[in-house]
Short mmCIF file of C-alpha atoms in Angstrom, two decimals:
data_model
loop_
_atom_site.label_atom_id
_atom_site.label_comp_id
_atom_site.label_asym_id
_atom_site.label_seq_id
_atom_site.Cartn_x
_atom_site.Cartn_y
_atom_site.Cartn_z
CA UNK A 1 30.78 -12.59 14.13
CA UNK A 2 28.28 -9.93 15.17
CA UNK A 3 25.24 -12.22 14.82
CA UNK A 4 23.68 -10.06 12.11
CA UNK A 5 21.66 -12.14 9.67
CA UNK A 6 20.89 -9.60 6.94
CA UNK A 7 20.80 -5.97 5.87
CA UNK A 8 17.43 -4.39 5.10
CA UNK A 9 17.42 -2.77 1.66
CA UNK A 10 15.03 -2.23 -1.28
CA UNK A 11 12.25 -1.75 1.25
CA UNK A 12 10.16 1.35 0.38
CA UNK A 13 9.30 3.86 3.03
CA UNK A 14 5.60 4.53 3.76
CA UNK A 15 3.90 7.57 2.25
CA UNK A 16 3.94 10.29 4.92
CA UNK A 17 4.45 14.04 4.89
CA UNK A 18 2.87 14.61 1.48
CA UNK A 19 0.44 17.38 0.54
CA UNK A 20 -2.84 15.64 -0.32
CA UNK A 21 -4.09 18.64 -2.30
CA UNK A 22 -1.05 19.96 -4.13
CA UNK A 23 -0.03 16.46 -5.25
CA UNK A 24 -3.44 15.88 -6.89
CA UNK A 25 -3.51 17.87 -10.14
CA UNK A 26 -6.96 16.62 -11.26
CA UNK A 27 -8.47 17.82 -7.99
CA UNK A 28 -6.70 21.17 -8.06
CA UNK A 29 -7.87 21.83 -11.61
CA UNK A 30 -11.45 20.80 -10.82
CA UNK A 31 -11.59 23.10 -7.78
CA UNK A 32 -10.62 26.03 -9.98
CA UNK A 33 -12.90 24.99 -12.83
CA UNK A 34 -16.01 24.51 -10.69
CA UNK A 35 -15.82 27.83 -8.89
CA UNK A 36 -13.93 27.28 -5.63
CA UNK A 37 -10.50 28.55 -6.58
CA UNK A 38 -10.78 31.04 -3.73
CA UNK A 39 -10.35 28.10 -1.33
CA UNK A 40 -7.13 26.78 -2.88
CA UNK A 41 -4.81 28.31 -0.28
CA UNK A 42 -6.74 26.78 2.60
CA UNK A 43 -7.01 23.45 0.77
CA UNK A 44 -3.24 23.41 0.33
CA UNK A 45 -2.79 24.06 4.04
CA UNK A 46 -5.31 21.37 4.98
CA UNK A 47 -3.71 18.97 2.50
CA UNK A 48 -0.30 19.49 4.09
CA UNK A 49 -1.61 18.98 7.60
CA UNK A 50 -3.62 15.87 6.77
CA UNK A 51 -0.81 14.28 4.77
CA UNK A 52 1.70 14.36 7.61
CA UNK A 53 2.68 11.40 9.76
CA UNK A 54 0.89 12.73 12.85
CA UNK A 55 -2.52 12.94 11.15
CA UNK A 56 -2.13 9.50 9.58
CA UNK A 57 -1.26 8.07 12.99
CA UNK A 58 -4.45 9.57 14.42
CA UNK A 59 -6.40 7.65 11.80
CA UNK A 60 -4.67 4.42 12.76
CA UNK A 61 -5.19 4.93 16.49
CA UNK A 62 -8.88 5.79 16.15
CA UNK A 63 -9.46 2.44 14.45
CA UNK A 64 -7.14 0.40 16.63
CA UNK A 65 -9.01 1.57 19.73
CA UNK A 66 -12.71 1.67 18.78
CA UNK A 67 -15.35 3.30 21.00
CA UNK A 68 -16.72 1.60 24.10
CA UNK A 69 -20.32 1.67 25.31
CA UNK A 70 -20.69 2.61 28.99
CA UNK A 71 -24.20 1.49 29.85
CA UNK A 72 -24.02 2.03 33.65
CA UNK A 73 -21.94 4.00 36.12
CA UNK A 74 -20.36 2.56 39.28
CA UNK A 75 -23.59 3.04 41.21
CA UNK A 76 -25.74 1.23 38.67
CA UNK A 77 -27.26 4.38 37.17
CA UNK A 78 -27.97 4.20 33.46
CA UNK A 79 -25.43 6.15 31.39
CA UNK A 80 -25.68 5.13 27.73
CA UNK A 81 -22.48 7.03 27.01
CA UNK A 82 -19.55 6.31 24.73
CA UNK A 83 -15.83 6.51 25.38
CA UNK A 84 -13.60 7.35 22.39
CA UNK A 85 -9.85 7.31 22.00
CA UNK A 86 -8.38 10.84 22.05
CA UNK A 87 -7.42 10.40 18.39
CA UNK A 88 -11.12 10.40 17.47
CA UNK A 89 -11.68 13.75 19.14
CA UNK A 90 -8.64 15.31 17.46
CA UNK A 91 -9.85 14.14 14.05
CA UNK A 92 -13.34 15.49 14.76
CA UNK A 93 -11.87 18.84 15.78
CA UNK A 94 -10.13 19.07 12.42
CA UNK A 95 -13.26 18.25 10.46
CA UNK A 96 -15.37 20.78 12.33
CA UNK A 97 -12.76 23.53 12.25
CA UNK A 98 -12.66 23.10 8.47
CA UNK A 99 -16.48 23.28 8.40
CA UNK A 100 -16.88 20.02 6.52
CA UNK A 101 -20.21 19.66 8.34
CA UNK A 102 -21.72 23.05 7.49
CA UNK A 103 -19.73 25.27 5.10
CA UNK A 104 -22.43 25.77 2.40
CA UNK A 105 -25.16 26.40 4.97
CA UNK A 106 -23.54 29.54 6.38
CA UNK A 107 -25.66 32.67 6.00
CA UNK A 108 -23.04 34.41 3.85
CA UNK A 109 -21.46 31.35 2.27
CA UNK A 110 -19.41 32.34 -0.79
CA UNK A 111 -20.25 31.09 -4.26
CA UNK A 112 -18.68 27.69 -4.77
CA UNK A 113 -18.92 26.78 -1.08
CA UNK A 114 -20.38 23.37 -1.89
CA UNK A 115 -17.47 22.66 -4.23
CA UNK A 116 -14.97 23.81 -1.59
CA UNK A 117 -16.63 21.65 1.03
CA UNK A 118 -16.46 18.68 -1.35
CA UNK A 119 -12.71 19.16 -1.80
CA UNK A 120 -12.18 19.44 1.96
CA UNK A 121 -14.19 16.25 2.46
CA UNK A 122 -12.05 14.42 -0.11
CA UNK A 123 -8.87 15.39 1.75
CA UNK A 124 -10.12 14.35 5.18
CA UNK A 125 -11.50 11.07 3.84
CA UNK A 126 -8.02 9.98 2.80
CA UNK A 127 -6.92 9.98 6.43
CA UNK A 128 -9.83 8.45 8.35
CA UNK A 129 -13.33 7.39 7.29
CA UNK A 130 -15.24 6.75 10.52
CA UNK A 131 -15.27 10.39 11.60
CA UNK A 132 -17.02 11.29 8.35
CA UNK A 133 -20.24 9.60 9.49
CA UNK A 134 -21.27 12.18 12.12
CA UNK A 135 -20.07 14.96 9.85
CA UNK A 136 -22.06 13.86 6.80
CA UNK A 137 -25.27 13.27 8.75
CA UNK A 138 -25.00 16.66 10.40
CA UNK A 139 -24.33 18.19 7.00
CA UNK A 140 -27.44 16.54 5.58
CA UNK A 141 -29.63 17.48 8.56
CA UNK A 142 -28.82 21.19 8.82
CA UNK A 143 -30.89 22.41 5.82
CA UNK A 144 -33.88 20.47 7.12
CA UNK A 145 -33.46 21.81 10.64
CA UNK A 146 -32.98 25.37 9.43
CA UNK A 147 -36.54 25.12 8.15
CA UNK A 148 -38.21 22.76 10.64
CA UNK A 149 -36.29 22.95 13.92
CA UNK A 150 -38.92 23.00 16.72
CA UNK A 151 -39.39 26.28 18.54
CA UNK A 152 -37.92 24.91 21.76
CA UNK A 153 -34.63 24.30 19.94
CA UNK A 154 -34.21 27.38 17.75
CA UNK A 155 -31.22 28.42 19.84
CA UNK A 156 -29.44 25.30 18.55
CA UNK A 157 -28.83 26.91 15.16
CA UNK A 158 -25.73 28.96 16.12
CA UNK A 159 -23.79 25.96 17.49
CA UNK A 160 -24.95 23.84 14.55
CA UNK A 161 -23.36 26.38 12.23
CA UNK A 162 -20.20 26.92 14.28
CA UNK A 163 -16.71 25.63 13.52
CA UNK A 164 -16.29 24.01 16.92
CA UNK A 165 -16.42 20.39 18.05
CA UNK A 166 -17.93 19.89 21.51
CA UNK A 167 -18.34 16.28 22.74
CA UNK A 168 -19.70 17.20 26.18
CA UNK A 169 -23.14 16.09 27.31
CA UNK A 170 -24.89 19.42 27.79
CA UNK A 171 -27.97 21.27 26.65
CA UNK A 172 -27.52 22.06 22.98
CA UNK A 173 -27.88 25.81 23.39
CA UNK A 174 -24.98 25.79 25.88
CA UNK A 175 -22.58 23.94 23.56
CA UNK A 176 -20.04 25.36 21.12
CA UNK A 177 -20.83 22.79 18.43
CA UNK A 178 -23.49 20.16 17.75
CA UNK A 179 -23.83 16.89 15.83
CA UNK A 180 -26.96 15.22 14.45
CA UNK A 181 -27.44 11.48 13.87
CA UNK A 182 -30.09 9.33 12.23
CA UNK A 183 -32.32 6.43 13.25
CA UNK A 184 -34.16 4.85 10.34
CA UNK A 185 -33.79 1.09 9.91
CA UNK A 186 -35.30 -1.65 12.03
CA UNK A 187 -34.74 -5.41 12.31
CA UNK A 188 -37.64 -6.45 10.12
CA UNK A 189 -37.26 -3.90 7.34
CA UNK A 190 -33.82 -2.47 6.66
CA UNK A 191 -34.27 -0.42 3.50
CA UNK A 192 -38.02 -1.00 3.64
CA UNK A 193 -38.67 1.74 6.20
CA UNK A 194 -42.42 1.60 5.51
CA UNK A 195 -42.42 -1.64 7.52
CA UNK A 196 -41.12 0.18 10.62
CA UNK A 197 -43.01 -0.64 13.81
CA UNK A 198 -41.69 2.12 16.08
CA UNK A 199 -44.72 4.28 16.78
CA UNK A 200 -45.28 7.78 18.10
CA UNK A 201 -48.24 9.24 19.97
CA UNK A 202 -48.80 12.97 20.54
CA UNK A 203 -48.45 14.27 24.06
CA UNK A 204 -51.13 16.89 23.42
CA UNK A 205 -51.64 18.18 19.87
CA UNK A 206 -50.67 16.71 16.52
CA UNK A 207 -48.72 18.51 13.85
CA UNK A 208 -45.42 20.15 12.94
CA UNK A 209 -43.27 20.99 15.95
CA UNK A 210 -45.49 19.18 18.45
CA UNK A 211 -44.19 16.82 21.12
CA UNK A 212 -44.70 13.04 20.76
CA UNK A 213 -43.75 9.88 22.66
CA UNK A 214 -41.82 7.26 20.68
CA UNK A 215 -41.80 3.55 21.55
CA UNK A 216 -39.90 0.95 19.57
CA UNK A 217 -36.39 0.17 18.37
CA UNK A 218 -33.74 0.90 15.75
CA UNK A 219 -31.46 -1.83 14.40
CA UNK A 220 -28.97 0.81 13.25
CA UNK A 221 -28.88 3.97 15.34
CA UNK A 222 -26.02 5.94 13.84
CA UNK A 223 -23.61 8.04 15.89
CA UNK A 224 -25.38 7.50 19.23
CA UNK A 225 -23.30 10.21 20.92
CA UNK A 226 -24.99 12.87 18.75
CA UNK A 227 -26.84 15.72 20.40
CA UNK A 228 -30.03 14.73 18.60
CA UNK A 229 -31.26 12.23 16.01
CA UNK A 230 -33.74 12.37 13.20
CA UNK A 231 -35.90 9.29 13.72
CA UNK A 232 -38.63 7.63 11.66
CA UNK A 233 -41.73 6.41 13.48
CA UNK A 234 -45.30 5.49 12.59
CA UNK A 235 -48.14 7.86 13.47
CA UNK A 236 -51.84 7.96 12.76
CA UNK A 237 -51.00 9.89 9.59
CA UNK A 238 -48.28 7.50 8.43
CA UNK A 239 -44.49 7.25 8.69
CA UNK A 240 -43.16 10.49 10.14
CA UNK A 241 -39.86 12.14 11.00
CA UNK A 242 -39.03 13.23 14.55
CA UNK A 243 -36.32 15.35 16.16
CA UNK A 244 -35.20 13.30 19.18
CA UNK A 245 -32.65 15.13 21.41
CA UNK A 246 -30.30 13.32 23.74
CA UNK A 247 -31.10 15.79 26.53
CA UNK A 248 -34.57 17.27 26.93
CA UNK A 249 -35.00 21.05 27.32
CA UNK A 250 -35.64 20.48 31.03
CA UNK A 251 -32.19 18.90 31.35
CA UNK A 252 -33.30 15.27 31.78
CA UNK A 253 -31.90 12.49 29.62
CA UNK A 254 -34.25 11.26 26.96
CA UNK A 255 -35.37 7.65 27.37
CA UNK A 256 -33.34 6.27 24.48
CA UNK A 257 -31.48 3.15 25.59
CA UNK A 258 -28.38 1.89 23.78
CA UNK A 259 -28.41 -1.91 23.71
CA UNK A 260 -25.02 -2.54 22.14
CA UNK A 261 -22.51 -1.29 19.57
CA UNK A 262 -22.24 -3.08 16.24
CA UNK A 263 -19.15 -5.19 15.53
CA UNK A 264 -18.47 -4.14 11.95
CA UNK A 265 -16.11 -5.32 9.24
CA UNK A 266 -14.66 -1.83 8.93
CA UNK A 267 -15.53 1.72 9.97
CA UNK A 268 -14.45 0.63 13.42
CA UNK A 269 -13.64 4.06 14.79
CA UNK A 270 -17.29 5.08 14.33
CA UNK A 271 -19.97 4.00 16.78
CA UNK A 272 -23.04 2.32 15.28
CA UNK A 273 -25.56 1.13 17.81
CA UNK A 274 -28.81 -0.68 18.44
CA UNK A 275 -31.31 1.41 20.39
CA UNK A 276 -34.71 1.14 22.03
CA UNK A 277 -37.15 3.98 22.73
CA UNK A 278 -39.08 3.79 25.99
CA UNK A 279 -41.67 6.53 25.42
CA UNK A 280 -38.81 8.76 24.30
CA UNK A 281 -39.69 12.36 23.55
CA UNK A 282 -39.49 13.62 19.99
CA UNK A 283 -40.77 16.65 18.09
CA UNK A 284 -42.49 16.17 14.73
CA UNK A 285 -40.59 17.51 11.71
CA UNK A 286 -43.11 18.67 9.11
CA UNK A 287 -46.46 16.90 9.10
CA UNK A 288 -47.46 13.34 9.88
CA UNK A 289 -46.90 11.00 6.96
CA UNK A 290 -44.05 13.07 5.49
CA UNK A 291 -41.26 11.05 7.10
CA UNK A 292 -39.80 9.49 3.97
CA UNK A 293 -39.93 12.79 2.08
CA UNK A 294 -38.17 14.59 4.93
CA UNK A 295 -35.45 11.97 5.32
CA UNK A 296 -34.85 11.92 1.57
CA UNK A 297 -33.99 15.60 1.79
CA UNK A 298 -30.99 14.42 3.80
CA UNK A 299 -30.46 11.26 1.78
CA UNK A 300 -29.24 12.96 -1.38
CA UNK A 301 -26.31 14.71 0.25
CA UNK A 302 -25.38 11.71 2.42
CA UNK A 303 -25.37 9.50 -0.69
CA UNK A 304 -23.10 12.01 -2.39
CA UNK A 305 -20.75 11.82 0.57
CA UNK A 306 -20.64 8.01 0.25
CA UNK A 307 -19.39 8.42 -3.31
CA UNK A 308 -16.88 11.05 -2.16
CA UNK A 309 -15.61 8.82 0.63
CA UNK A 310 -15.03 5.86 -1.67
CA UNK A 311 -13.32 8.02 -4.27
CA UNK A 312 -11.04 9.57 -1.65
CA UNK A 313 -9.98 6.15 -0.36
CA UNK A 314 -9.31 5.04 -3.93
CA UNK A 315 -7.11 8.09 -4.35
CA UNK A 316 -5.23 7.31 -1.13
CA UNK A 317 -4.73 3.65 -2.09
CA UNK A 318 -3.43 4.69 -5.49
CA UNK A 319 -1.05 7.25 -3.96
CA UNK A 320 0.38 4.59 -1.66
CA UNK A 321 0.83 2.17 -4.55
CA UNK A 322 2.43 4.80 -6.78
CA UNK A 323 4.84 5.92 -4.06
CA UNK A 324 5.82 2.30 -3.46
CA UNK A 325 6.33 1.65 -7.17
CA UNK A 326 8.77 4.55 -7.43
CA UNK A 327 10.97 3.00 -4.72
CA UNK A 328 10.75 -0.77 -5.07
CA UNK A 329 13.18 -2.45 -7.46
CA UNK A 330 12.68 -5.76 -9.25
CA UNK A 331 15.38 -7.18 -11.52
CA UNK A 332 17.22 -3.89 -11.56
CA UNK A 333 14.28 -1.66 -12.45
CA UNK A 334 11.91 0.33 -10.28
CA UNK A 335 8.38 -1.06 -10.40
CA UNK A 336 7.16 2.15 -12.00
CA UNK A 337 9.44 1.45 -14.96
CA UNK A 338 8.25 -2.13 -15.44
CA UNK A 339 5.95 -2.02 -18.50
CA UNK A 340 3.06 -4.09 -17.09
CA UNK A 341 3.07 -2.37 -13.68
CA UNK A 342 3.19 0.99 -15.42
CA UNK A 343 0.05 0.10 -17.38
CA UNK A 344 -1.75 -1.00 -14.20
CA UNK A 345 -0.98 2.23 -12.37
CA UNK A 346 -1.82 4.45 -15.33
CA UNK A 347 -5.10 2.61 -15.80
CA UNK A 348 -5.95 3.41 -12.19
CA UNK A 349 -4.95 7.04 -12.72
CA UNK A 350 -7.38 7.24 -15.65
CA UNK A 351 -10.23 5.99 -13.48
CA UNK A 352 -9.47 8.66 -10.89
CA UNK A 353 -9.26 11.37 -13.56
CA UNK A 354 -12.82 10.70 -14.71
CA UNK A 355 -14.26 10.34 -11.24
CA UNK A 356 -12.61 13.49 -9.94
CA UNK A 357 -13.90 15.59 -12.82
CA UNK A 358 -17.43 14.21 -12.54
CA UNK A 359 -17.70 14.45 -8.74
CA UNK A 360 -16.62 18.07 -8.73
CA UNK A 361 -19.06 18.83 -11.55
CA UNK A 362 -21.75 17.14 -9.46
CA UNK A 363 -20.73 19.28 -6.48
CA UNK A 364 -21.37 22.38 -8.58
CA UNK A 365 -24.80 21.04 -9.50
CA UNK A 366 -25.58 20.56 -5.81
CA UNK A 367 -24.72 24.19 -5.18
CA UNK A 368 -27.29 25.30 -7.78
CA UNK A 369 -30.26 24.83 -5.46
CA UNK A 370 -32.47 27.38 -7.21
CA UNK A 371 -31.67 26.16 -10.71
CA UNK A 372 -33.89 23.44 -12.19
CA UNK A 373 -31.12 21.98 -14.34
CA UNK A 374 -28.80 21.81 -11.35
CA UNK A 375 -31.45 20.02 -9.29
CA UNK A 376 -32.13 17.53 -12.09
CA UNK A 377 -28.42 16.87 -12.59
CA UNK A 378 -27.78 16.20 -8.91
CA UNK A 379 -30.97 14.18 -8.53
CA UNK A 380 -30.00 11.82 -11.36
CA UNK A 381 -26.25 11.52 -11.02
CA UNK A 382 -25.92 11.33 -7.22
CA UNK A 383 -27.33 7.78 -6.89
CA UNK A 384 -25.50 6.82 -10.09
CA UNK A 385 -22.18 8.07 -8.67
CA UNK A 386 -22.77 6.28 -5.39
CA UNK A 387 -23.50 2.99 -7.12
CA UNK A 388 -20.61 3.00 -9.58
CA UNK A 389 -17.84 4.51 -7.45
CA UNK A 390 -18.62 2.57 -4.28
CA UNK A 391 -18.76 -0.73 -6.20
CA UNK A 392 -15.61 0.07 -8.16
CA UNK A 393 -13.64 1.04 -5.07
CA UNK A 394 -13.44 -2.45 -3.57
CA UNK A 395 -11.54 -3.97 -6.49
CA UNK A 396 -9.53 -0.79 -6.96
CA UNK A 397 -8.05 -0.97 -3.45
CA UNK A 398 -7.37 -4.69 -3.88
CA UNK A 399 -5.37 -3.86 -7.01
CA UNK A 400 -3.36 -1.27 -5.11
CA UNK A 401 -2.71 -3.88 -2.43
CA UNK A 402 -1.25 -6.18 -5.08
CA UNK A 403 1.23 -3.49 -6.09
CA UNK A 404 2.71 -3.63 -2.60
CA UNK A 405 2.46 -7.40 -2.40
CA UNK A 406 2.62 -9.01 1.05
CA UNK A 407 3.44 -5.72 2.77
CA UNK A 408 0.17 -4.29 1.48
CA UNK A 409 -1.74 -7.16 3.06
CA UNK A 410 -0.25 -6.58 6.50
CA UNK A 411 -1.80 -4.26 9.06
CA UNK A 412 1.27 -2.01 9.20
CA UNK A 413 0.11 -0.74 5.83
CA UNK A 414 -2.91 1.56 5.47
CA UNK A 415 -4.37 -0.63 2.74
CA UNK A 416 -6.09 -3.31 4.86
CA UNK A 417 -8.03 -0.60 6.70
CA UNK A 418 -8.97 1.08 3.41
CA UNK A 419 -10.09 -2.29 2.03
CA UNK A 420 -12.30 -2.98 5.06
CA UNK A 421 -13.80 0.49 4.81
CA UNK A 422 -14.81 0.17 1.17
CA UNK A 423 -17.96 -2.01 1.33
CA UNK A 424 -19.78 0.20 3.83
CA UNK A 425 -20.35 3.03 1.36
CA UNK A 426 -22.06 0.60 -1.01
CA UNK A 427 -24.40 -0.52 1.77
CA UNK A 428 -25.19 2.59 3.82
CA UNK A 429 -27.68 5.15 2.56
CA UNK A 430 -29.13 2.58 0.16
CA UNK A 431 -27.37 -0.44 -1.31
CA UNK A 432 -26.52 -0.92 -4.98
CA UNK A 433 -29.92 -2.13 -6.16
CA UNK A 434 -31.64 0.70 -4.32
CA UNK A 435 -29.43 3.24 -6.09
CA UNK A 436 -30.04 1.71 -9.52
CA UNK A 437 -33.79 1.57 -9.00
CA UNK A 438 -33.69 5.20 -7.91
CA UNK A 439 -31.83 6.12 -11.11
CA UNK A 440 -34.40 4.21 -13.15
CA UNK A 441 -37.21 6.00 -11.33
CA UNK A 442 -35.72 9.40 -12.11
CA UNK A 443 -35.06 8.46 -15.72
CA UNK A 444 -38.64 7.36 -16.33
CA UNK A 445 -40.66 9.71 -14.15
CA UNK A 446 -38.79 12.99 -13.77
CA UNK A 447 -39.80 15.64 -16.33
CA UNK A 448 -36.93 17.19 -18.23
CA UNK A 449 -34.45 14.31 -17.87
CA UNK A 450 -34.32 13.49 -21.58
CA UNK A 451 -33.64 17.12 -22.42
CA UNK A 452 -30.93 17.27 -19.77
CA UNK A 453 -29.14 14.18 -21.09
CA UNK A 454 -29.42 15.33 -24.68
CA UNK A 455 -27.91 18.73 -23.88
CA UNK A 456 -25.17 17.14 -21.78
CA UNK A 457 -24.12 14.30 -24.09
CA UNK A 458 -24.74 15.86 -27.49
CA UNK A 459 -22.31 18.66 -26.56
CA UNK A 460 -19.38 16.26 -27.09
CA UNK A 461 -20.89 14.11 -29.80
CA UNK A 462 -18.47 13.41 -32.62
CA UNK A 463 -15.31 13.77 -30.53
CA UNK A 464 -14.88 10.05 -29.81
CA UNK A 465 -16.43 7.05 -31.53
CA UNK A 466 -16.50 4.94 -28.35
CA UNK A 467 -18.46 7.62 -26.55
CA UNK A 468 -20.85 8.04 -29.48
CA UNK A 469 -21.49 4.29 -29.55
CA UNK A 470 -22.16 4.21 -25.82
CA UNK A 471 -24.56 7.14 -26.08
CA UNK A 472 -26.50 5.44 -28.89
CA UNK A 473 -26.75 2.24 -26.81
CA UNK A 474 -28.05 4.18 -23.82
CA UNK A 475 -30.65 5.97 -25.93
CA UNK A 476 -31.93 2.63 -27.24
CA UNK A 477 -32.11 1.25 -23.73
CA UNK A 478 -34.05 4.27 -22.49
CA UNK A 479 -36.85 3.72 -25.00
CA UNK A 480 -38.09 0.70 -23.04
CA UNK A 481 -36.09 0.53 -19.78
CA UNK A 482 -36.63 -2.56 -17.65
CA UNK A 483 -35.87 -3.03 -13.96
CA UNK A 484 -33.67 -6.06 -14.67
CA UNK A 485 -31.33 -3.81 -16.69
CA UNK A 486 -31.09 -1.05 -14.08
CA UNK A 487 -27.52 -1.84 -13.07
CA UNK A 488 -26.19 -1.73 -16.63
CA UNK A 489 -28.16 1.44 -17.34
CA UNK A 490 -26.80 3.15 -14.24
CA UNK A 491 -23.20 2.22 -14.94
CA UNK A 492 -23.46 3.31 -18.57
CA UNK A 493 -25.12 6.58 -17.60
CA UNK A 494 -22.43 7.48 -15.08
CA UNK A 495 -19.58 6.40 -17.32
CA UNK A 496 -20.85 8.57 -20.17
CA UNK A 497 -21.27 11.52 -17.81
CA UNK A 498 -17.64 11.10 -16.72
CA UNK A 499 -16.72 10.97 -20.40
CA UNK A 500 -18.35 14.34 -21.01
CA UNK A 501 -16.23 15.90 -18.28
CA UNK A 502 -13.06 14.19 -19.49
CA UNK A 503 -13.50 15.25 -23.11
CA UNK A 504 -14.53 18.77 -22.14
CA UNK A 505 -11.79 19.50 -19.64
CA UNK A 506 -8.76 17.24 -20.16
CA UNK A 507 -6.10 17.19 -22.84
CA UNK A 508 -7.04 15.14 -25.94
CA UNK A 509 -4.52 12.35 -25.40
CA UNK A 510 -5.81 11.58 -21.92
CA UNK A 511 -9.44 11.97 -23.02
CA UNK A 512 -8.95 9.51 -25.88
CA UNK A 513 -7.20 7.00 -23.61
CA UNK A 514 -9.98 7.32 -21.04
CA UNK A 515 -12.71 6.65 -23.64
CA UNK A 516 -10.88 3.60 -24.98
CA UNK A 517 -10.39 2.17 -21.50
CA UNK A 518 -13.87 2.86 -20.15
CA UNK A 519 -16.09 2.62 -23.24
CA UNK A 520 -14.42 0.31 -25.79
CA UNK A 521 -16.32 -3.03 -25.56
CA UNK A 522 -13.23 -4.88 -26.83
CA UNK A 523 -11.44 -4.07 -23.59
CA UNK A 524 -8.56 -1.85 -22.60
CA UNK A 525 -5.68 -1.35 -25.00
CA UNK A 526 -2.11 -0.51 -24.09
CA UNK A 527 -1.79 3.12 -23.08
CA UNK A 528 0.74 5.15 -25.10
CA UNK A 529 3.88 6.08 -23.19
CA UNK A 530 3.25 9.80 -23.65
CA UNK A 531 -0.16 9.40 -22.01
CA UNK A 532 1.40 7.40 -19.17
CA UNK A 533 3.95 10.14 -18.53
CA UNK A 534 1.23 12.80 -18.37
CA UNK A 535 -1.02 10.71 -16.13
CA UNK A 536 1.75 9.98 -13.65
CA UNK A 537 2.79 13.62 -13.50
CA UNK A 538 -0.80 14.70 -12.87
CA UNK A 539 -1.24 12.00 -10.23
CA UNK A 540 1.74 13.20 -8.22
CA UNK A 541 4.36 10.85 -9.56
CA UNK A 542 7.63 11.72 -11.25
#
């Protein structure tokens, strides 16, 4: 006897060496439809590179070996530096070379650049989520800094807009690429930034671009290795926003002390820290008292990226489950051919169809900065998208994990990491209630919203009775909206907006199935086999 106990068979191989872009028909169609078809060749190349085994392994390594805080050197000198695994730096190089942090802000950015950047973000987010944090904050900060960057730092703009990643600790003007972080929340306040106690006093004069001294703390100081942070602090004129560089123009380190790194449920590759300011030097952005308004200029795009990140991880979890279902056999049939499993996977594919169409439509609205309708659309639907998609993603990944069974629950699979990553996007940049209250605020106080919704939803009225019923219910609710109903209102609003995109752009069979699944109060019905075949083909399955 050779001592062999069993032969391994009927054990699916992991999903590697796939093209994340070409396998996703809904995304490819939306890129063309929303004005970024010119980027399709690059997206296909990026999708092939990110979908290979080497890139996926970088994502695993970056999370298996999280960053370390080096507070002191061997001689006892204060360092406050971070050490990352090489995988982190390689992932960051890819993000920056693909300009995920600055593509639309280029001087001669082509039309549709925001849509193209959105698609690139969705591809990268399927591989590793932690590296998206420095990228999304830099992306949100650049438009603000293009307008308000203090005079002493105007030579930072070229490296901010470059396609290079440069982790070295040097003066910003001497670097090939720069990253910007944020410091907003404190122990006593969290979302309530008006309760912040960190205070700033002018060194000489008050006002935009002047130098101040900041004293206080931040409970969450994001991406502490960044070249500079945008920080909220109290002044005589109220809560204000400051540009706080890691190195001062004279070359000295700023007096920002890192106390520790957060031990987080997920997002482990990304450094989140607690910090204290010992008369740290910062330059006022705008005027005193404008801090919340200035930070909110960043907040919209970072909230959008939270929705994108959750959607991308949902797409990756679904792809893994679908690939497994095509290989695994039970009672002589592949899982994909088992009627109940087929319904589960096609139901997930429908969810992704609606979200993909709506997110790319929202990306186009973001690119319409000079158009009032575009601004209104993005202002309303960004917090709605963040709330609905980020909440939905947690259960969605759990369902994908069930498809794989015990293997999906083990760390050799990507799914446990995706599952741990999911809650953070619901919490960061404003938790669920904050998003819903923001939607309610826009709905009740922003001029032109009713006209926008009427034009958007009435365009498809009469095509589906479930949609028409949902639209009537929303209109009744909006006559006397109440804070206690803000979650339902937000979910209904976003679902109907997805429905508009589905009915406008997808084939009738899929659109009808989507409306029945998402808007029929009696619950989901069995999807017709012809619809299942089309959904699986579009999702990358056979």
